[in-house]
XYZ file of C-alpha atoms in Angstrom:
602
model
C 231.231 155.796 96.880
C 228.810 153.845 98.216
C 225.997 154.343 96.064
C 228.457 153.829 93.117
C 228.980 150.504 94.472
C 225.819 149.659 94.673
C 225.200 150.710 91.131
C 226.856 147.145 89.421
C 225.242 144.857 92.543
C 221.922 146.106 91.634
C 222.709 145.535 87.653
C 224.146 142.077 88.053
C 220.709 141.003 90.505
C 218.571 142.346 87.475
C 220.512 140.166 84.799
C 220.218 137.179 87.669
C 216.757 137.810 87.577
C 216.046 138.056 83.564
C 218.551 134.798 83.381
C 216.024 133.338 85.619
C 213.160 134.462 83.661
C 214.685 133.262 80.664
C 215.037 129.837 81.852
C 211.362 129.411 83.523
C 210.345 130.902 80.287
C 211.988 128.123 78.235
C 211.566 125.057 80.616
C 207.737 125.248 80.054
C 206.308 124.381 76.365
C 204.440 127.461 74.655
C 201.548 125.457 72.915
C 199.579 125.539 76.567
C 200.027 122.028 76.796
C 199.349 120.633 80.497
C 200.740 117.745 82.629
C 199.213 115.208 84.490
C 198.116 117.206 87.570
C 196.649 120.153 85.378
C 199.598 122.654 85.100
C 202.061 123.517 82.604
C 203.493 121.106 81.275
C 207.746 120.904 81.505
C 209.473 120.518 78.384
C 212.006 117.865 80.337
C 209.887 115.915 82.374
C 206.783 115.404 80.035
C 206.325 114.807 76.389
C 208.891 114.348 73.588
C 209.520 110.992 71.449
C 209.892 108.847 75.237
C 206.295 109.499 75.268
C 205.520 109.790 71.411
C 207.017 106.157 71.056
C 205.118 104.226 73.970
C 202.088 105.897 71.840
C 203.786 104.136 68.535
C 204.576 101.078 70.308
C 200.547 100.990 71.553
C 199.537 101.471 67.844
C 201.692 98.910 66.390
C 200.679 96.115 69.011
C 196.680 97.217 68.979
C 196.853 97.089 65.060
C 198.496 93.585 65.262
C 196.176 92.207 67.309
C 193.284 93.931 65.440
C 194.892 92.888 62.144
C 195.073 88.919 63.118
C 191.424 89.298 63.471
C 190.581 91.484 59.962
C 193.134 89.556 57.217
C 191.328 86.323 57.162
C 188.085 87.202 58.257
C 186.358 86.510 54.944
C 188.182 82.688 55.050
C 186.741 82.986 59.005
C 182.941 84.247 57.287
C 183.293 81.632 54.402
C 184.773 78.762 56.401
C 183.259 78.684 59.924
C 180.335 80.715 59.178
C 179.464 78.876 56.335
C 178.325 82.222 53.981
C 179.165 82.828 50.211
C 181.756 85.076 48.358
C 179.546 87.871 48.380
C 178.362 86.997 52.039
C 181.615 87.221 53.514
C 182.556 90.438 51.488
C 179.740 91.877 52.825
C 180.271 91.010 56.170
C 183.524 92.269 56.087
C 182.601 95.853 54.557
C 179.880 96.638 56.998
C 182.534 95.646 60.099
C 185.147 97.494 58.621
C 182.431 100.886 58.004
C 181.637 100.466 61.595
C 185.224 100.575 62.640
C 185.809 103.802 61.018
C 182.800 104.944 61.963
C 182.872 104.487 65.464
C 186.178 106.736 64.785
C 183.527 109.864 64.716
C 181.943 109.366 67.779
C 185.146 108.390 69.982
C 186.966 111.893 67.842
C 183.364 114.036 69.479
C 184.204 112.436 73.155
C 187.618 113.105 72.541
C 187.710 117.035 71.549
C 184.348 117.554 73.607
C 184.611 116.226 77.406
C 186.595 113.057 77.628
C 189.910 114.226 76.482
C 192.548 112.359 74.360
C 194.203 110.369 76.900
C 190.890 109.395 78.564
C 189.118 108.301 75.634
C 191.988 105.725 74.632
C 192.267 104.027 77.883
C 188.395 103.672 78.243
C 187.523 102.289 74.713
C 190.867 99.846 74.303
C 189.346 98.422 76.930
C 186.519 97.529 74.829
C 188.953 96.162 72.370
C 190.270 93.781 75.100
C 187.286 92.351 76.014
C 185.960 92.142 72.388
C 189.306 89.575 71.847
C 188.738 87.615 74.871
C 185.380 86.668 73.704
C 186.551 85.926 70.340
C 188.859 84.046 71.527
C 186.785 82.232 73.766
C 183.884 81.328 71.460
C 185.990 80.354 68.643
C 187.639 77.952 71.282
C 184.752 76.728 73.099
C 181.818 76.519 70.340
C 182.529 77.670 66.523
C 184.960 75.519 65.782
C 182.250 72.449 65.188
C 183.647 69.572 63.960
C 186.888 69.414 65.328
C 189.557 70.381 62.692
C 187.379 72.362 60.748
C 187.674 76.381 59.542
C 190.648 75.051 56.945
C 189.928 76.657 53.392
C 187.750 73.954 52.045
C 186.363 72.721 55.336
C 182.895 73.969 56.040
C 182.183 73.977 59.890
C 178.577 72.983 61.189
C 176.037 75.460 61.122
C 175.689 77.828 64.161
C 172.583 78.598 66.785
C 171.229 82.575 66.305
C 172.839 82.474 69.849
C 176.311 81.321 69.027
C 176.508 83.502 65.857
C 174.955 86.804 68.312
C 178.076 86.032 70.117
C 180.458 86.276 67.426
C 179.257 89.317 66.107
C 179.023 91.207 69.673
C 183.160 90.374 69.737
C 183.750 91.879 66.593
C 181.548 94.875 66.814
C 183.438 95.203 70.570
C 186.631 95.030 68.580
C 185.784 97.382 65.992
C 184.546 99.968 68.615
C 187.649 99.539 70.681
C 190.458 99.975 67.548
C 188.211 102.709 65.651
C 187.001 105.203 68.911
C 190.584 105.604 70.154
C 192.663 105.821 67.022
C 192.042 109.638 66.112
C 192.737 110.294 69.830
C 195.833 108.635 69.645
C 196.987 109.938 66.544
C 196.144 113.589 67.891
C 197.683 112.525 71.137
C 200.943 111.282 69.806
C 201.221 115.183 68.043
C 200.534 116.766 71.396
C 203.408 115.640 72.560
C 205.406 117.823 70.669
C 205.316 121.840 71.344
C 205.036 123.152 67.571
C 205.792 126.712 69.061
C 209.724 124.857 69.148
C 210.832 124.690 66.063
C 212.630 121.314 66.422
C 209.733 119.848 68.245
C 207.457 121.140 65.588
C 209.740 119.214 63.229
C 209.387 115.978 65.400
C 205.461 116.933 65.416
C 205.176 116.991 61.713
C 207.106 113.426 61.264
C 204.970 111.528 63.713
C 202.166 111.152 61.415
C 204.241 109.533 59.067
C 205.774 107.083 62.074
C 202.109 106.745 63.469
C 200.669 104.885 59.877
C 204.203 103.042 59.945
C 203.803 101.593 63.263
C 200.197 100.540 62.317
C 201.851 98.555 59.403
C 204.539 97.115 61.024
C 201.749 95.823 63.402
C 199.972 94.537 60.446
C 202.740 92.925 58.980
C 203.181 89.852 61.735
C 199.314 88.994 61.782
C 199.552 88.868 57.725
C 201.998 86.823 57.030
C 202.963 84.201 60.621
C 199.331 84.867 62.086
C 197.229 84.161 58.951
C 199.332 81.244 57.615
C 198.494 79.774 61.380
C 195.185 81.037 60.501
C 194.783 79.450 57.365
C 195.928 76.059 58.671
C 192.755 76.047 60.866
C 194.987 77.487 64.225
C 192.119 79.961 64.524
C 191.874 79.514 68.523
C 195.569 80.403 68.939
C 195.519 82.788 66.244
C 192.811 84.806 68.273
C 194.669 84.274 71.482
C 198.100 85.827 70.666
C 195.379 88.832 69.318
C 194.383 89.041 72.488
C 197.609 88.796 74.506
C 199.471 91.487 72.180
C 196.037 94.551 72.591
C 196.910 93.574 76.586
C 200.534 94.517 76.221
C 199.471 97.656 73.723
C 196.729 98.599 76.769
C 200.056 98.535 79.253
C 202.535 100.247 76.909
C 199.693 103.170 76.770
C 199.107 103.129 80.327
C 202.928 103.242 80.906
C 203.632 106.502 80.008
C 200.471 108.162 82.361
C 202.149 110.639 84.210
C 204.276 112.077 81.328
C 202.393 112.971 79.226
C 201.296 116.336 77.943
C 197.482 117.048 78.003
C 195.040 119.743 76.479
C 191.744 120.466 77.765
C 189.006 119.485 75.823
C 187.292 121.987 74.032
C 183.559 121.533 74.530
C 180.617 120.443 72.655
C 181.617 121.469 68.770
C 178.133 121.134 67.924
C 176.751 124.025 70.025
C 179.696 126.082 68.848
C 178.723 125.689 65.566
C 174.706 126.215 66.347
C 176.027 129.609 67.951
C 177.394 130.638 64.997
C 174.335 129.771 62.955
C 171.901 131.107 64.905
C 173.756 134.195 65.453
C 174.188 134.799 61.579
C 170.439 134.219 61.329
C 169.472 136.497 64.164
C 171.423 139.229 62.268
C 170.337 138.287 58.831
C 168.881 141.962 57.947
C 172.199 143.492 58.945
C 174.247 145.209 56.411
C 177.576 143.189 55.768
C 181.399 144.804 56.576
C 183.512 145.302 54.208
C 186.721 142.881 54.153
C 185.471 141.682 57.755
C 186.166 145.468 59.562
C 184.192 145.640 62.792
C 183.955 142.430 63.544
C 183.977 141.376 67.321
C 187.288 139.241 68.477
C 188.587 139.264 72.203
C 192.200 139.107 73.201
C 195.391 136.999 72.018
C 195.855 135.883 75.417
C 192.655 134.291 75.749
C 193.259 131.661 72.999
C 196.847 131.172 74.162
C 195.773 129.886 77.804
C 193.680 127.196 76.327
C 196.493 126.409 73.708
C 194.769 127.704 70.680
C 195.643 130.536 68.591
C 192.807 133.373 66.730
C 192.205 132.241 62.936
C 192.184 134.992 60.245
C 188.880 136.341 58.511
C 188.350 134.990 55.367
C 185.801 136.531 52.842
C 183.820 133.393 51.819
C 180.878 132.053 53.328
C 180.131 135.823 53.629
C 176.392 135.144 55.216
C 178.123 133.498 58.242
C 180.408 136.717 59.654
C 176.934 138.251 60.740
C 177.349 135.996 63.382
C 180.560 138.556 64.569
C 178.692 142.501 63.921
C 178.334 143.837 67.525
C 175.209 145.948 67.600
C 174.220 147.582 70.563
C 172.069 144.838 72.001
C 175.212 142.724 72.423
C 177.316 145.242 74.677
C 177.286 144.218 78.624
C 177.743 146.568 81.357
C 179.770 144.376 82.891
C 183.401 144.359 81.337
C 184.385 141.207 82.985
C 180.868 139.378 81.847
C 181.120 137.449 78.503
C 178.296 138.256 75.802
C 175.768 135.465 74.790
C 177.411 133.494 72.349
C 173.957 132.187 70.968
C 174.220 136.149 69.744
C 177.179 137.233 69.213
C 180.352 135.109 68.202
C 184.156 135.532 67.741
C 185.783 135.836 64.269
C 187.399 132.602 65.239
C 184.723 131.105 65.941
C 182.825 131.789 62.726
C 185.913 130.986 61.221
C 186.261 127.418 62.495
C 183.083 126.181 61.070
C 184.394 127.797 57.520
C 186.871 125.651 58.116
C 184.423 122.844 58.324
C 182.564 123.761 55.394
C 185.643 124.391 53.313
C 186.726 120.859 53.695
C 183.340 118.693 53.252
C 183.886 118.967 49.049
C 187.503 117.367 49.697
C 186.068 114.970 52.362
C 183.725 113.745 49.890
C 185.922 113.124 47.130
C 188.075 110.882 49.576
C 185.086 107.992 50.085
C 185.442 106.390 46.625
C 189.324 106.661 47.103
C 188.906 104.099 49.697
C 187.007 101.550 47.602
C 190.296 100.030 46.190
C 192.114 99.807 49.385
C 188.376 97.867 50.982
C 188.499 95.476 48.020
C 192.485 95.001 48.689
C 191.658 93.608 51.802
C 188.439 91.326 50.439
C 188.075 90.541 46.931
C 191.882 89.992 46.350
C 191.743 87.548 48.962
C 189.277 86.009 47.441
C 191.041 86.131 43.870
C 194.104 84.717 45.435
C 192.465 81.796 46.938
C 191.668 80.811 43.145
C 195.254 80.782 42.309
C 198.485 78.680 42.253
C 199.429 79.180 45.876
C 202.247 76.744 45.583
C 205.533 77.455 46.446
C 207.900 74.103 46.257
C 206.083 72.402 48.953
C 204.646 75.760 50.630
C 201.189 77.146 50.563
C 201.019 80.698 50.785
C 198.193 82.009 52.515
C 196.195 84.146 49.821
C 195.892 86.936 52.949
C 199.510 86.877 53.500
C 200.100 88.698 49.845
C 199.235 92.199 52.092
C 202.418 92.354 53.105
C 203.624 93.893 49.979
C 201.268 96.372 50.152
C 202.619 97.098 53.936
C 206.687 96.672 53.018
C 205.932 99.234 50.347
C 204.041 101.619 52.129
C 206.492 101.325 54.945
C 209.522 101.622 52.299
C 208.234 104.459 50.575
C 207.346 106.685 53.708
C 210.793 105.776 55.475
C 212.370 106.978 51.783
C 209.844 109.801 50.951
C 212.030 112.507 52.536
C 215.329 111.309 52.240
C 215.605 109.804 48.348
C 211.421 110.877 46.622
C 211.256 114.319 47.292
C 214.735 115.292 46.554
C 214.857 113.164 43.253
C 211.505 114.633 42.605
C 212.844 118.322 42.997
C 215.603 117.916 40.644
C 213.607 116.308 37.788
C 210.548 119.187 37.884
C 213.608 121.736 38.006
C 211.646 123.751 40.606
C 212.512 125.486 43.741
C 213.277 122.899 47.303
C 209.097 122.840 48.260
C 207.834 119.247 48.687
C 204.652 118.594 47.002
C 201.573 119.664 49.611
C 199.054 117.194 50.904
C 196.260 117.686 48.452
C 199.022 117.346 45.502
C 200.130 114.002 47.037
C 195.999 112.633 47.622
C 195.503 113.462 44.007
C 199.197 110.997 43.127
C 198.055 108.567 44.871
C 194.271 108.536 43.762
C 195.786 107.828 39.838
C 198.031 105.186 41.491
C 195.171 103.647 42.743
C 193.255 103.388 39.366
C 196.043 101.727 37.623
C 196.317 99.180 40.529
C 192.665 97.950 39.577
C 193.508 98.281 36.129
C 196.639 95.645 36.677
C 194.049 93.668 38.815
C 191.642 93.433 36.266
C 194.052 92.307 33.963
C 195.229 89.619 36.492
C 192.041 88.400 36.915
C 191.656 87.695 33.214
C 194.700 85.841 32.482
C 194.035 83.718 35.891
C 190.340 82.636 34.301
C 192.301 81.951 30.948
C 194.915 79.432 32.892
C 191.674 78.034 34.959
C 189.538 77.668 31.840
C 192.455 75.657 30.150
C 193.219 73.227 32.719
C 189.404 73.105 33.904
C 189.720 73.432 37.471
C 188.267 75.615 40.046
C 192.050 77.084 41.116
C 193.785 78.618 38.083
C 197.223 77.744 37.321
C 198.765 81.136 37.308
C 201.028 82.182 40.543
C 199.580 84.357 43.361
C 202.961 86.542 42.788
C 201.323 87.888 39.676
C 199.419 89.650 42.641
C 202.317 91.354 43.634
C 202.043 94.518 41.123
C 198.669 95.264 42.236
C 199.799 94.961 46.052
C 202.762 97.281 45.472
C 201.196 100.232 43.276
C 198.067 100.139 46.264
C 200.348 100.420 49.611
C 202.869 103.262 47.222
C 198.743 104.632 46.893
C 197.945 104.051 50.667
C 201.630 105.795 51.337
C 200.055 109.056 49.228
C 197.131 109.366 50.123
C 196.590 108.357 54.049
C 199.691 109.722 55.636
C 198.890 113.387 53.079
C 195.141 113.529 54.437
C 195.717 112.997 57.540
C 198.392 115.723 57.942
C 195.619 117.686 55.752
C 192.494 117.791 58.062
C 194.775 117.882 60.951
C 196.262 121.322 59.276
C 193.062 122.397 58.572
C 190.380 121.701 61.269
C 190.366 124.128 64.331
C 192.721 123.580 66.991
C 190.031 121.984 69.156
C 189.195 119.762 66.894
C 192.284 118.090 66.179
C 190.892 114.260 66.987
C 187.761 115.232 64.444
C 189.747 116.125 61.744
C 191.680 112.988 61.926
C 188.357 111.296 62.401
C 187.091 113.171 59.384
C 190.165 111.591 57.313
C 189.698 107.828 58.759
C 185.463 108.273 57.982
C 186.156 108.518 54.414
C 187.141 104.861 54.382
C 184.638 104.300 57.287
C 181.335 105.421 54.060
C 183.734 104.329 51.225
C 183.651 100.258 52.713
C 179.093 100.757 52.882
C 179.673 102.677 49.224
C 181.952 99.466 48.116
C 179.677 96.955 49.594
C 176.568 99.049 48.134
C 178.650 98.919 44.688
C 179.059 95.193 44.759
C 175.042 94.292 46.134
C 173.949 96.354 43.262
C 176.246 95.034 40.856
C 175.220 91.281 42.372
C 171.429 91.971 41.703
C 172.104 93.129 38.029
C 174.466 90.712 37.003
C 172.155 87.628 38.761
C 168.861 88.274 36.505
C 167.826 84.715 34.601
C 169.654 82.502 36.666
C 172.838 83.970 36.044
C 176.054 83.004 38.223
C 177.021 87.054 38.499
C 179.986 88.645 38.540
C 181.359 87.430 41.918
C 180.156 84.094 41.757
C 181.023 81.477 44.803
C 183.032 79.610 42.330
C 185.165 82.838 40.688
C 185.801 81.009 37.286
C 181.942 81.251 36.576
C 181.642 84.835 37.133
C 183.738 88.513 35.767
C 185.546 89.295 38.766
C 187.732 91.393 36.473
C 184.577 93.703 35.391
C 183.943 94.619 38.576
C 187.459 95.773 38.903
C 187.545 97.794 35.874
C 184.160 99.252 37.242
C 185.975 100.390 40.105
C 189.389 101.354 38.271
C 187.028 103.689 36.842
C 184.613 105.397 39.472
C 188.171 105.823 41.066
C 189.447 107.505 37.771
C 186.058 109.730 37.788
C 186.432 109.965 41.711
C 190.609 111.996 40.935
C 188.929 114.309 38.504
C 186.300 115.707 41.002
C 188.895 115.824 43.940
C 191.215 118.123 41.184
C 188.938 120.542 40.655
C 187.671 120.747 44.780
C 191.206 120.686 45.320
C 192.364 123.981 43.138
C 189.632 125.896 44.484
C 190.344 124.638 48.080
C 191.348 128.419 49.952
C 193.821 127.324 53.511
C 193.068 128.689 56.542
C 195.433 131.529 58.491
C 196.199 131.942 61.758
C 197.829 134.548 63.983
C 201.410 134.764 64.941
C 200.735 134.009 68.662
C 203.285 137.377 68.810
C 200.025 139.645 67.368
C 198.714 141.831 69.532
C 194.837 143.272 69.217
C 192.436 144.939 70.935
C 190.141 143.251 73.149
C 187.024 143.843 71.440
C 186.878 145.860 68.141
C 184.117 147.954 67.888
C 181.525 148.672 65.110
C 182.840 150.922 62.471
């Protein structure tokens, strides 16, 4: 009797028990993800969109302050530093190459020892004290005469020492927005577990809020902050730059001890040695068929540093040598690892395929980037030769970047709900949206015809200057607009599709790389654009000839040059189609596989 008794008592502790389980099991996320203190991170207390939008709210306020400083700083070049069209273009292409740029190396720290969290507080701090002396030099010396830096009033000439001064801020800022923004990007996503489906949802959309917020930041500084700007309110311009990256720097640091963390995943350039010299060492080896015998260790051991075992793949052949286990190889010691400089995982071989697989696609991305540069330079600089009038308002030429940003914004926020569906029913295919390299390759041929329109603009706005024989054309800067809109519907392609791209497609340890990867296709495109425009300068200049971007616009063929790049961009789409069909995804593992420990040699 008593045993029978017993019998239910002992069942219902078991299903307390697996209830228990169940729960523990579901209050921690699955991706490995960590809190502040090192341990697994809680689904409740850490993560989610509390944290994701402090991260948003940090991007939009950084990428105001850095925007106040980048819309007018060819008027800032031409105006207080007293250089030419082609000067200040110049200028303004090499700063913005060593923004993206500097988005490599802070990426490397990122993935390799630093982490993601650490690597954003330590370089916005840069960006901070690149603003403050900005702020302070444009205040206390480059402003010479008093009242000057308007569009039309040269200030005085600058000491080497006053001008070292400007450039160290600038380079300080560029260093400070570039390092930190794959991090944060990569960041933002880690916040979300993408082993929960509706997380993984929430994961997916963040890109697409991430280059939002960083428009929505732009879209104060170009249209309140450069009309203050333009009026020659460059000191307080510079200081509400300064006080908005402060208030980004505390939004970041805000969230500290919620947020979910993944340990960095070492130096990616000895990884990828390894699997080099490995493949080398092996070289006279006979290769496996369909990658059979091919040394891999256990699920589990991916899953505790939140990655997951990547599929063989059958190209790049030469490298899986790096993976045959030959008796040299196999330790005594089951518990001791073998020397990676010999032997390497079929994940590891795998992740610099990976690498290799996208360099054709990362390539065809730099010239895409050459209309967005010139967006931000040389249709200033066309502007400023226009009818800026508006009844008794002058609109800053700077200020016409907020159409691209309303319509990159506007398309992204109605991509998903109102694009994709009207898209589905007029191809009269099945409910798939278009993938990422689809997209790039849209918004590449939206791009093209955007310099088309531009060139055509330019034309008719030399016809109305030639006819009424001034140096500012007649014709309204809204007959900008077109050109504006097609390049932020582009922008809304292309950026938000790449960067979900390499993020998809780099190794799970190099997540901030491969969004690095994306943002250093503009970083070479703005030295390819300013290389573009020196060459074109030095050909166009021979027997005293004013050029094609002339200081005074009406003397030159501003609209060649954008036909010239209307069609390298044109060339640039029909290079990326053919990388892009031939392009072979990567594969992971269900993290639910199971496998041997180490497969041995057929």
């Amino acid at each position: 009797m008593e045993a029978k008794q017993q019998e239910p008592i002992t069942s219902e502790a078991s299903q307390l028990n697996l209830s228990i389980e169940e729960r523990l099991r579901h209050a921690y996320t699955k991706d490995g993800s960590l809190d502040f203190h090192g341990k697994p991170a809680i689904k409740e207390r850490t993560g989610g969109w509390r944290c994701g939008t402090l991260l948003l709210v940090n991007q939009g306020l950084a990428n105001l302050a850095f925007a106040g400083v980048e819309v007018n700083m060819v008027l800032f070049a031409k105006s207080v530093l007293r250089q030419t069209n082609a000067e200040a273009s110049n200028t303004f292409s090499r700063w913005m190459g060593s923004l993206y740029l500097s988005s490599l190396m802070g990426a490397f720290l990122s993935d390799s020892y630093l982490g993601r969290y650490l690597t954003c507080v330590t370089f916005q701090a840069f960006s901070i004290i690149g603003l403050l002396g900005l702020s302070f030099a444009t205040q206390s010396f480059l402003l010479r005469p008093h009242g000057c830096g308007k569009i039309g009033q040269l200030c005085d000439p600058h000491s080497p020492a006053e001008t070292a001064i400007f450039y160290i801020s600038i380079y300080l800022i560029a260093l400070g927005i570039g390092a930190p923004e794959p991090a944060l990007a990569t960041f933002g996503a880690d916040q979300f577990d993408e082993e929960d489906p509706k997380e993984k949802k929430s994961k997916t959309s963040f890109y697409s809020y991430f280059y939002i917020a960083l428009n929505l930041g732009c879209l104060f500084s170009e249209t309140v902050l450069v009309y203050a700007e333009n009026m020659g309110y460059w000191v307080l311009g510079f200081w509400i730059c300064a006080g908005c990256d402060i208030l980004a720097f505390s939004s970041l640091l805000s969230g500290t001890l919620r947020y979910r963390h993944f340990k960095p995943s070492g130096n990616p350039l000895s990884r990828f040695s390894q699997v080099i010299v490995a493949s080398l060492r092996k070289i006279n080896l006979e290769m496996p068929t369909n990658g059979g015998g091919l040394f891999e260790v256990h699920v589990r051991e991916y899953e505790a540093n939140g990655t997951r075992r990547i599929l063989h793949t059958n190209d790049f052949k030469f490298l899986d040598r790096a993976a045959i286990m030959t008796s040299a190889d196999i330790t005594t010691n089951e518990d001791q690892n073998p020397n990676q400089w010999r032997l390497c995982t079929v994940t590891q071989v795998e992740e610099v395929k990976c690498v290799l697989r996208l360099l054709p696609v990362w390539l065809c991305t730099i010239l895409s980037s050459m209309a967005y540069i010139q967006m931000l330079s040389l249709f200033v600089e066309q502007g400023a030769a226009m009818n800026t009038g508006v009844s008794n308002f002058q609109i800053p030429p700077a200020s016409m970047t907020a159409f691209d940003i309303v319509s990159t914004t506007a398309f992204i926020l109605l991509y998903d709900k109102l694009i994709v569906p009207l898209y589905l029913k007029v191809a009269k295919r099945r409910p798939k949206t278009p993938p990422e390299l689809q997209r790039v390759g849209i918004g590449l041929a939206i791009a093209t015809v955007a310099m088309i329109i531009a060139g055509i603009v330019e034309q008719h706005r030399r016809k109305y200057a030639s006819l009424s024989g001034e140096e500012t054309s007649s014709l309204s800067i809204f007959w900008q607009t077109p050109q504006y809109v097609l390049l932020g519907v582009s922008e809304a392609f292309v950026y938000v599709a790449q960067m979900e791209f390499f993020a998809s497609q780099i190794p799970n340890g190099l997540k901030s790389l491969g969004i690095a990867l994306s943002m250093s296709s503009t970083a070479i495109g703005t030295y390819v654009c300013s290389l573009i425009l020196t060459v074109v300068m030095v050909l166009t200049t021979k027997n005293g000839k004013p050029g094609w971007v002339p200081p005074n616009l009406n003397d030159g063929h501003l609209d060649r040059f954008f036909f010239l790049s209307a069609t390298l961009t044109a060339l640039n789409l029909g290079v990326f189609v053919v990388c892009a069909r031939r392009y072979k995804f990567k594969s992971l593992e269900n993290h639910e596989a199971e496998s041997a420990t180490r497969i041995a040699p057929e």
